[in-house]
Amino acid sequence: MAAAGEAEEAGAGPGPGPGPGPPPPGDLRSALLTGVLRLERLELDLFRGRHHWVPATQRLFGGQIVGQALVAAARAVGRDLQAHSLHCYFVRAGDPKVPVLYEVERTRTGRSFSVRSVKAIQHGKPIFICQASFQLAQESPVQHQFTMPTVPPPEELLTQEELIQKFLEDPNLAEKYRKHLNKIQAEDVPIDIKPVNPPDVSCLKPQEPKYLFWVRARGYIGECDMKVHCCVAAYISDYSFLDTALLPHRQYDVKFMVSLDHSMWFHAPFRADHWMLYECESPWAGACRGLVQGRLWRRDGVLAVTCVQEGVIRVAQKPNQSRL
């Protein structure tokens, strides 16, 4: 990651910017670097972030806060350290009308591991707290991982936009679902998605709490400091994540849903602007909370990232009869 002030002077995003050389012909630098994850340095360990996309709920997108917090933490460590984990709590609703201040504390700098604590602040109060740990590269003979699920490659699947358009062309689609899909279609989210097992919007029967989709940052990032790709993956990891816990309960109208905490572990190098399989599942829901787990797989079968999140889920007490 660039030293203090270098990223701003070079016009980069969260670190030294996209890889060397120009992006491929016809492609654009990723908006996640040029805008979403760009922070303005105010003091040595104080940064200001602005908003790119605000969900229909008019709350700040959690992935943006996690990603920007990791950018701030990464600015406070040397280039030889790489992010290996982060643990976050969302403590207040964010205000999309004002910027977010990120205050970094250099909690510990050790020989192999270093910890940075980040507090995101609006209106003088913390809205989010995060601890990120960084590690010097170390070799070990102790290695294993799960096996990547067997799924069709992204080239054989429709994009989320193409799937939505396909649903909208159905003349029998109920108007409320049409409005919902139009709202999703209008979102300016800087990531590409190709669902493997997309939920059927015309049939809202309960489904297994498992959702798989290919995902990548939209635009070009290239070979660069791995911390840059980790920051982008942090943004990506929150998209539709908690929705997985609702798949067995689609007959209920959702009244309120918000993230409580979010954790990530980075296992192996990856390119966030290359297709990765996001395997999401929900092992438990109850007490107005839902738990989701996710794994980001490289195309070659290497497990790159593990994510876990819990959130508040409040639904109507009785099922919507029109959904049964």
Tab-separated table of C-alpha atoms in Angstrom:
chain	number	residue	atom	x	y	z
A	1	MET	CA	0.000	0.000	0.000
A	2	ALA	CA	1.216	3.501	-0.762
A	3	ALA	CA	2.850	5.528	1.979
A	4	ALA	CA	1.042	8.420	3.614
A	5	GLY	CA	-0.228	10.858	1.039
A	6	GLU	CA	1.154	8.988	-2.003
A	7	ALA	CA	-2.210	7.572	-3.070
A	8	GLU	CA	-3.887	10.972	-3.178
A	9	GLU	CA	-0.966	12.547	-5.036
A	10	ALA	CA	-0.906	9.748	-7.592
A	11	GLY	CA	-4.658	9.938	-8.113
A	12	ALA	CA	-5.063	6.342	-6.960
A	13	GLY	CA	-7.826	4.662	-5.002
A	14	PRO	CA	-7.222	2.710	-1.792
A	15	GLY	CA	-3.531	2.163	-2.415
A	16	PRO	CA	-1.096	2.366	-5.300
A	17	GLY	CA	-3.951	2.054	-7.778
A	18	PRO	CA	-4.486	-0.318	-10.706
A	19	GLY	CA	-1.629	-2.400	-12.022
A	20	PRO	CA	1.095	-1.095	-14.312
A	21	GLY	CA	0.251	-0.159	-17.865
A	22	PRO	CA	-3.037	0.952	-19.375
A	23	PRO	CA	-6.277	-0.999	-18.840
A	24	PRO	CA	-7.388	-3.369	-21.629
A	25	PRO	CA	-8.844	-1.606	-24.718
A	26	GLY	CA	-12.457	-0.585	-24.270
A	27	ASP	CA	-12.324	-1.093	-20.498
A	28	LEU	CA	-12.404	1.524	-17.757
A	29	ARG	CA	-10.607	1.848	-14.464
A	30	SER	CA	-12.782	0.312	-11.762
A	31	ALA	CA	-15.170	2.799	-10.175
A	32	LEU	CA	-14.458	1.041	-6.884
A	33	LEU	CA	-10.935	2.495	-6.963
A	34	THR	CA	-11.535	5.836	-8.623
A	35	GLY	CA	-14.512	6.774	-6.459
A	36	VAL	CA	-16.102	4.338	-4.019
A	37	LEU	CA	-12.996	3.404	-2.018
A	38	ARG	CA	-11.126	6.671	-2.413
A	39	LEU	CA	-10.457	8.378	0.909
A	40	GLU	CA	-9.292	11.933	1.548
A	41	ARG	CA	-6.510	12.128	4.116
A	42	LEU	CA	-7.188	14.872	6.675
A	43	GLU	CA	-4.453	13.976	9.186
A	44	LEU	CA	-1.943	11.128	9.511
A	45	ASP	CA	-4.596	8.618	10.654
A	46	LEU	CA	-7.816	10.498	9.888
A	47	PHE	CA	-9.670	10.116	6.581
A	48	ARG	CA	-12.914	11.229	4.975
A	49	GLY	CA	-15.004	9.018	2.685
A	50	ARG	CA	-17.967	9.841	0.478
A	51	HIS	CA	-20.794	7.710	-0.898
A	52	HIS	CA	-21.195	6.189	-4.346
A	53	TRP	CA	-24.372	4.116	-4.077
A	54	VAL	CA	-27.134	4.428	-1.471
A	55	PRO	CA	-29.643	1.523	-1.278
A	56	ALA	CA	-33.396	2.119	-1.473
A	57	THR	CA	-33.495	1.920	2.343
A	58	GLN	CA	-31.614	5.264	2.394
A	59	ARG	CA	-29.078	3.729	4.762
A	60	LEU	CA	-25.410	3.541	3.881
A	61	PHE	CA	-24.351	0.335	2.117
A	62	GLY	CA	-22.473	-1.760	4.688
A	63	GLY	CA	-19.961	-3.049	2.137
A	64	GLN	CA	-18.874	0.512	1.389
A	65	ILE	CA	-18.224	1.226	5.082
A	66	VAL	CA	-16.309	-2.056	5.538
A	67	GLY	CA	-14.272	-1.426	2.387
A	68	GLN	CA	-13.444	2.170	3.255
A	69	ALA	CA	-12.528	1.204	6.836
A	70	LEU	CA	-10.090	-1.397	5.515
A	71	VAL	CA	-8.618	1.240	3.180
A	72	ALA	CA	-8.027	3.504	6.197
A	73	ALA	CA	-6.464	0.671	8.234
A	74	ALA	CA	-4.232	-0.359	5.309
A	75	ARG	CA	-2.907	3.199	4.999
A	76	ALA	CA	-1.449	2.780	8.489
A	77	VAL	CA	0.723	-0.287	7.781
A	78	GLY	CA	3.747	-0.975	5.595
A	79	ARG	CA	3.588	-2.439	2.121
A	80	ASP	CA	5.111	-5.744	3.301
A	81	LEU	CA	2.096	-6.484	5.512
A	82	GLN	CA	-1.083	-8.012	4.060
A	83	ALA	CA	-4.616	-8.059	5.469
A	84	HIS	CA	-5.560	-11.453	6.885
A	85	SER	CA	-8.738	-10.677	8.859
A	86	LEU	CA	-11.173	-8.005	9.962
A	87	HIS	CA	-14.009	-7.928	12.487
A	88	CYS	CA	-16.630	-5.175	12.429
A	89	TYR	CA	-19.759	-3.968	14.218
A	90	PHE	CA	-22.387	-1.643	12.776
A	91	VAL	CA	-23.474	0.370	15.814
A	92	ARG	CA	-25.644	3.139	14.303
A	93	ALA	CA	-27.446	3.758	11.042
A	94	GLY	CA	-25.336	5.785	8.609
A	95	ASP	CA	-26.527	9.095	7.177
A	96	PRO	CA	-26.187	9.121	3.357
A	97	LYS	CA	-26.338	12.940	3.282
A	98	VAL	CA	-22.961	13.525	4.968
A	99	PRO	CA	-19.434	12.062	4.549
A	100	VAL	CA	-17.952	9.523	6.960
A	101	LEU	CA	-14.811	10.201	9.006
A	102	TYR	CA	-12.473	7.233	9.583
A	103	GLU	CA	-10.239	7.470	12.650
A	104	VAL	CA	-7.419	4.887	12.804
A	105	GLU	CA	-5.683	3.736	15.981
A	106	ARG	CA	-2.384	1.875	15.621
A	107	THR	CA	-3.321	-0.667	18.271
A	108	ARG	CA	-0.315	-2.955	17.925
A	109	THR	CA	2.662	-3.289	15.599
A	110	GLY	CA	4.370	-6.645	16.063
A	111	ARG	CA	7.053	-8.591	14.199
A	112	SER	CA	4.582	-10.836	12.339
A	113	PHE	CA	1.133	-9.400	13.066
A	114	SER	CA	-0.110	-5.834	13.390
A	115	VAL	CA	-3.582	-4.629	14.416
A	116	ARG	CA	-5.294	-1.401	13.406
A	117	SER	CA	-8.586	-0.245	14.935
A	118	VAL	CA	-10.901	1.968	12.878
A	119	LYS	CA	-13.847	4.027	14.045
A	120	ALA	CA	-16.275	5.442	11.452
A	121	ILE	CA	-17.882	8.652	12.684
A	122	GLN	CA	-20.857	10.788	11.646
A	123	HIS	CA	-22.409	13.694	13.570
A	124	GLY	CA	-19.767	13.229	16.280
A	125	LYS	CA	-20.787	9.609	17.056
A	126	PRO	CA	-19.381	6.242	15.948
A	127	ILE	CA	-21.571	4.425	13.435
A	128	PHE	CA	-19.154	1.538	12.895
A	129	ILE	CA	-16.100	0.017	14.577
A	130	CYS	CA	-13.575	-2.358	13.027
A	131	GLN	CA	-10.386	-4.154	13.919
A	132	ALA	CA	-8.194	-5.292	11.039
A	133	SER	CA	-5.159	-7.558	11.401
A	134	PHE	CA	-2.205	-7.639	9.010
A	135	GLN	CA	0.483	-10.301	8.662
A	136	LEU	CA	3.933	-10.698	7.148
A	137	ALA	CA	3.967	-13.515	4.583
A	138	GLN	CA	4.864	-16.831	6.242
A	139	GLU	CA	5.159	-20.371	4.872
A	140	SER	CA	3.723	-23.409	6.666
A	141	PRO	CA	3.358	-27.132	5.847
A	142	VAL	CA	-0.068	-27.081	7.564
A	143	GLN	CA	-2.468	-26.417	4.693
A	144	HIS	CA	-5.945	-27.625	3.706
A	145	GLN	CA	-9.255	-26.244	2.423
A	146	PHE	CA	-12.767	-27.320	1.453
A	147	THR	CA	-13.516	-28.262	-2.156
A	148	MET	CA	-15.068	-25.633	-4.399
A	149	PRO	CA	-18.656	-26.428	-5.504
A	150	THR	CA	-19.091	-27.654	-9.064
A	151	VAL	CA	-21.062	-24.998	-10.953
A	152	PRO	CA	-21.348	-23.717	-14.547
A	153	PRO	CA	-18.634	-21.193	-15.492
A	154	PRO	CA	-19.657	-17.512	-15.702
A	155	GLU	CA	-19.461	-17.544	-19.517
A	156	GLU	CA	-22.477	-19.889	-19.577
A	157	LEU	CA	-24.664	-17.777	-17.271
A	158	LEU	CA	-26.773	-14.653	-17.654
A	159	THR	CA	-25.864	-11.459	-15.833
A	160	GLN	CA	-28.168	-10.180	-13.108
A	161	GLU	CA	-29.324	-7.431	-15.491
A	162	GLU	CA	-30.160	-9.980	-18.219
A	163	LEU	CA	-32.089	-12.140	-15.754
A	164	ILE	CA	-34.097	-9.164	-14.527
A	165	GLN	CA	-34.909	-8.161	-18.100
A	166	LYS	CA	-36.058	-11.721	-18.776
A	167	PHE	CA	-38.416	-11.610	-15.776
A	168	LEU	CA	-39.735	-8.167	-16.777
A	169	GLU	CA	-40.686	-9.484	-20.213
A	170	ASP	CA	-43.140	-11.907	-18.585
A	171	PRO	CA	-46.620	-10.347	-19.105
A	172	ASN	CA	-47.958	-12.305	-16.090
A	173	LEU	CA	-45.446	-10.874	-13.629
A	174	ALA	CA	-47.272	-9.213	-10.719
A	175	GLU	CA	-46.931	-5.435	-10.596
A	176	LYS	CA	-45.315	-5.347	-7.138
A	177	TYR	CA	-42.568	-7.710	-8.311
A	178	ARG	CA	-42.146	-5.647	-11.471
A	179	LYS	CA	-41.600	-2.522	-9.362
A	180	HIS	CA	-39.086	-4.339	-7.160
A	181	LEU	CA	-37.093	-5.583	-10.167
A	182	ASN	CA	-37.124	-2.141	-11.785
A	183	LYS	CA	-35.711	-0.735	-8.547
A	184	ILE	CA	-32.864	-3.294	-8.565
A	185	GLN	CA	-32.208	-2.601	-12.246
A	186	ALA	CA	-31.841	1.122	-11.534
A	187	GLU	CA	-29.151	0.585	-8.873
A	188	ASP	CA	-25.721	1.811	-9.898
A	189	VAL	CA	-23.675	-0.928	-8.213
A	190	PRO	CA	-20.054	-1.117	-9.504
A	191	ILE	CA	-19.887	-4.928	-9.526
A	192	ASP	CA	-20.789	-7.598	-12.101
A	193	ILE	CA	-22.942	-10.529	-10.963
A	194	LYS	CA	-23.931	-13.809	-12.640
A	195	PRO	CA	-26.260	-15.879	-10.405
A	196	VAL	CA	-25.821	-19.655	-10.481
A	197	ASN	CA	-29.136	-20.500	-8.781
A	198	PRO	CA	-31.262	-17.325	-9.033
A	199	PRO	CA	-34.468	-17.276	-6.953
A	200	ASP	CA	-37.645	-17.453	-9.025
A	201	VAL	CA	-39.388	-14.105	-8.477
A	202	SER	CA	-42.692	-15.438	-9.858
A	203	CYS	CA	-42.797	-18.259	-7.270
A	204	LEU	CA	-42.094	-17.303	-3.668
A	205	LYS	CA	-42.082	-20.743	-2.088
A	206	PRO	CA	-39.438	-21.395	0.603
A	207	GLN	CA	-36.013	-22.339	-0.734
A	208	GLU	CA	-32.857	-23.835	0.739
A	209	PRO	CA	-30.819	-21.039	2.419
A	210	LYS	CA	-28.008	-21.255	-0.102
A	211	TYR	CA	-27.157	-18.811	-2.900
A	212	LEU	CA	-24.258	-18.983	-5.343
A	213	PHE	CA	-23.185	-16.346	-7.829
A	214	TRP	CA	-20.117	-15.324	-9.783
A	215	VAL	CA	-18.957	-11.816	-8.934
A	216	ARG	CA	-16.199	-9.380	-9.843
A	217	ALA	CA	-15.455	-5.670	-9.617
A	218	ARG	CA	-16.673	-3.783	-12.663
A	219	GLY	CA	-13.730	-2.300	-14.572
A	220	TYR	CA	-9.972	-2.827	-14.439
A	221	ILE	CA	-7.780	-3.054	-11.339
A	222	GLY	CA	-4.833	-5.172	-12.463
A	223	GLU	CA	-1.843	-6.556	-10.589
A	224	CYS	CA	-1.089	-4.388	-7.568
A	225	ASP	CA	-0.727	-4.482	-3.784
A	226	MET	CA	-2.942	-7.332	-2.553
A	227	LYS	CA	-4.447	-4.991	0.054
A	228	VAL	CA	-6.189	-3.148	-2.788
A	229	HIS	CA	-7.986	-6.323	-3.870
A	230	CYS	CA	-8.890	-7.095	-0.240
A	231	CYS	CA	-10.529	-3.664	0.102
A	232	VAL	CA	-12.548	-4.280	-3.065
A	233	ALA	CA	-13.552	-7.766	-1.853
A	234	ALA	CA	-14.711	-6.210	1.428
A	235	TYR	CA	-17.094	-4.006	-0.571
A	236	ILE	CA	-18.309	-6.938	-2.691
A	237	SER	CA	-18.786	-9.292	0.276
A	238	ASP	CA	-21.818	-7.482	1.722
A	239	TYR	CA	-23.881	-7.413	-1.480
A	240	SER	CA	-27.064	-9.537	-1.043
A	241	PHE	CA	-25.277	-11.473	1.709
A	242	LEU	CA	-27.927	-11.323	4.448
A	243	ASP	CA	-30.681	-11.983	1.882
A	244	THR	CA	-29.573	-15.644	1.933
A	245	ALA	CA	-31.179	-16.044	5.376
A	246	LEU	CA	-34.558	-15.046	3.907
A	247	LEU	CA	-34.726	-17.739	1.218
A	248	PRO	CA	-36.614	-20.260	3.431
A	249	HIS	CA	-39.010	-17.493	4.540
A	250	ARG	CA	-40.036	-15.812	1.307
A	251	GLN	CA	-43.724	-16.022	2.263
A	252	TYR	CA	-43.166	-13.279	4.863
A	253	ASP	CA	-43.048	-9.554	4.123
A	254	VAL	CA	-39.782	-8.068	5.410
A	255	LYS	CA	-40.306	-5.089	7.698
A	256	PHE	CA	-36.706	-4.370	8.620
A	257	MET	CA	-33.319	-5.892	7.831
A	258	VAL	CA	-29.883	-4.540	8.769
A	259	SER	CA	-26.385	-5.891	9.398
A	260	LEU	CA	-25.117	-6.150	12.978
A	261	ASP	CA	-21.567	-7.382	12.392
A	262	HIS	CA	-19.294	-8.560	9.597
A	263	SER	CA	-16.078	-10.601	9.655
A	264	MET	CA	-13.664	-11.616	6.895
A	265	TRP	CA	-10.572	-13.794	6.596
A	266	PHE	CA	-8.251	-13.521	3.596
A	267	HIS	CA	-6.582	-16.843	2.763
A	268	ALA	CA	-4.892	-16.600	-0.642
A	269	PRO	CA	-4.020	-13.966	-3.279
A	270	PHE	CA	-6.787	-13.125	-5.768
A	271	ARG	CA	-7.866	-10.537	-8.321
A	272	ALA	CA	-11.110	-8.783	-7.348
A	273	ASP	CA	-11.600	-7.759	-11.008
A	274	HIS	CA	-11.596	-11.438	-12.066
A	275	TRP	CA	-14.637	-13.704	-11.694
A	276	MET	CA	-14.905	-15.392	-8.286
A	277	LEU	CA	-17.638	-17.717	-7.052
A	278	TYR	CA	-19.445	-16.403	-3.964
A	279	GLU	CA	-20.953	-19.334	-2.080
A	280	CYS	CA	-23.408	-18.010	0.521
A	281	GLU	CA	-25.410	-20.050	3.033
A	282	SER	CA	-27.374	-19.456	6.225
A	283	PRO	CA	-26.971	-22.163	8.891
A	284	TRP	CA	-29.345	-20.507	11.379
A	285	ALA	CA	-32.021	-17.847	11.886
A	286	GLY	CA	-34.061	-17.029	15.007
A	287	ALA	CA	-34.725	-14.401	17.678
A	288	CYS	CA	-35.122	-11.758	14.929
A	289	ARG	CA	-31.553	-12.464	13.742
A	290	GLY	CA	-30.048	-14.334	10.839
A	291	LEU	CA	-26.541	-15.749	10.412
A	292	VAL	CA	-24.870	-16.081	7.006
A	293	GLN	CA	-21.549	-17.550	5.925
A	294	GLY	CA	-19.801	-16.984	2.614
A	295	ARG	CA	-16.794	-18.270	0.701
A	296	LEU	CA	-15.170	-16.508	-2.245
A	297	TRP	CA	-13.521	-19.020	-4.573
A	298	ARG	CA	-11.027	-18.318	-7.329
A	299	ARG	CA	-11.811	-19.959	-10.655
A	300	ASP	CA	-8.951	-22.418	-10.148
A	301	GLY	CA	-10.637	-23.797	-7.014
A	302	VAL	CA	-8.551	-21.936	-4.419
A	303	LEU	CA	-10.478	-20.626	-1.398
A	304	ALA	CA	-9.565	-16.927	-1.303
A	305	VAL	CA	-11.860	-15.361	1.326
A	306	THR	CA	-14.269	-16.468	4.071
A	307	CYS	CA	-17.010	-14.133	5.339
A	308	VAL	CA	-19.508	-14.318	8.219
A	309	GLN	CA	-22.280	-11.857	9.046
A	310	GLU	CA	-25.199	-11.615	11.450
A	311	GLY	CA	-28.067	-9.210	11.004
A	312	VAL	CA	-31.428	-8.179	12.367
A	313	ILE	CA	-34.379	-9.563	10.380
A	314	ARG	CA	-37.902	-8.496	11.278
A	315	VAL	CA	-40.852	-9.764	9.236
A	316	ALA	CA	-44.630	-9.613	9.456
A	317	GLN	CA	-45.979	-12.017	12.097
A	318	LYS	CA	-48.192	-13.797	9.575
A	319	PRO	CA	-47.346	-15.007	6.073
A	320	ASN	CA	-48.520	-12.946	3.111
A	321	GLN	CA	-51.264	-15.144	1.628
A	322	SER	CA	-50.531	-13.866	-1.867
A	323	ARG	CA	-47.039	-15.382	-1.562
A	324	LEU	CA	-48.208	-18.903	-0.662
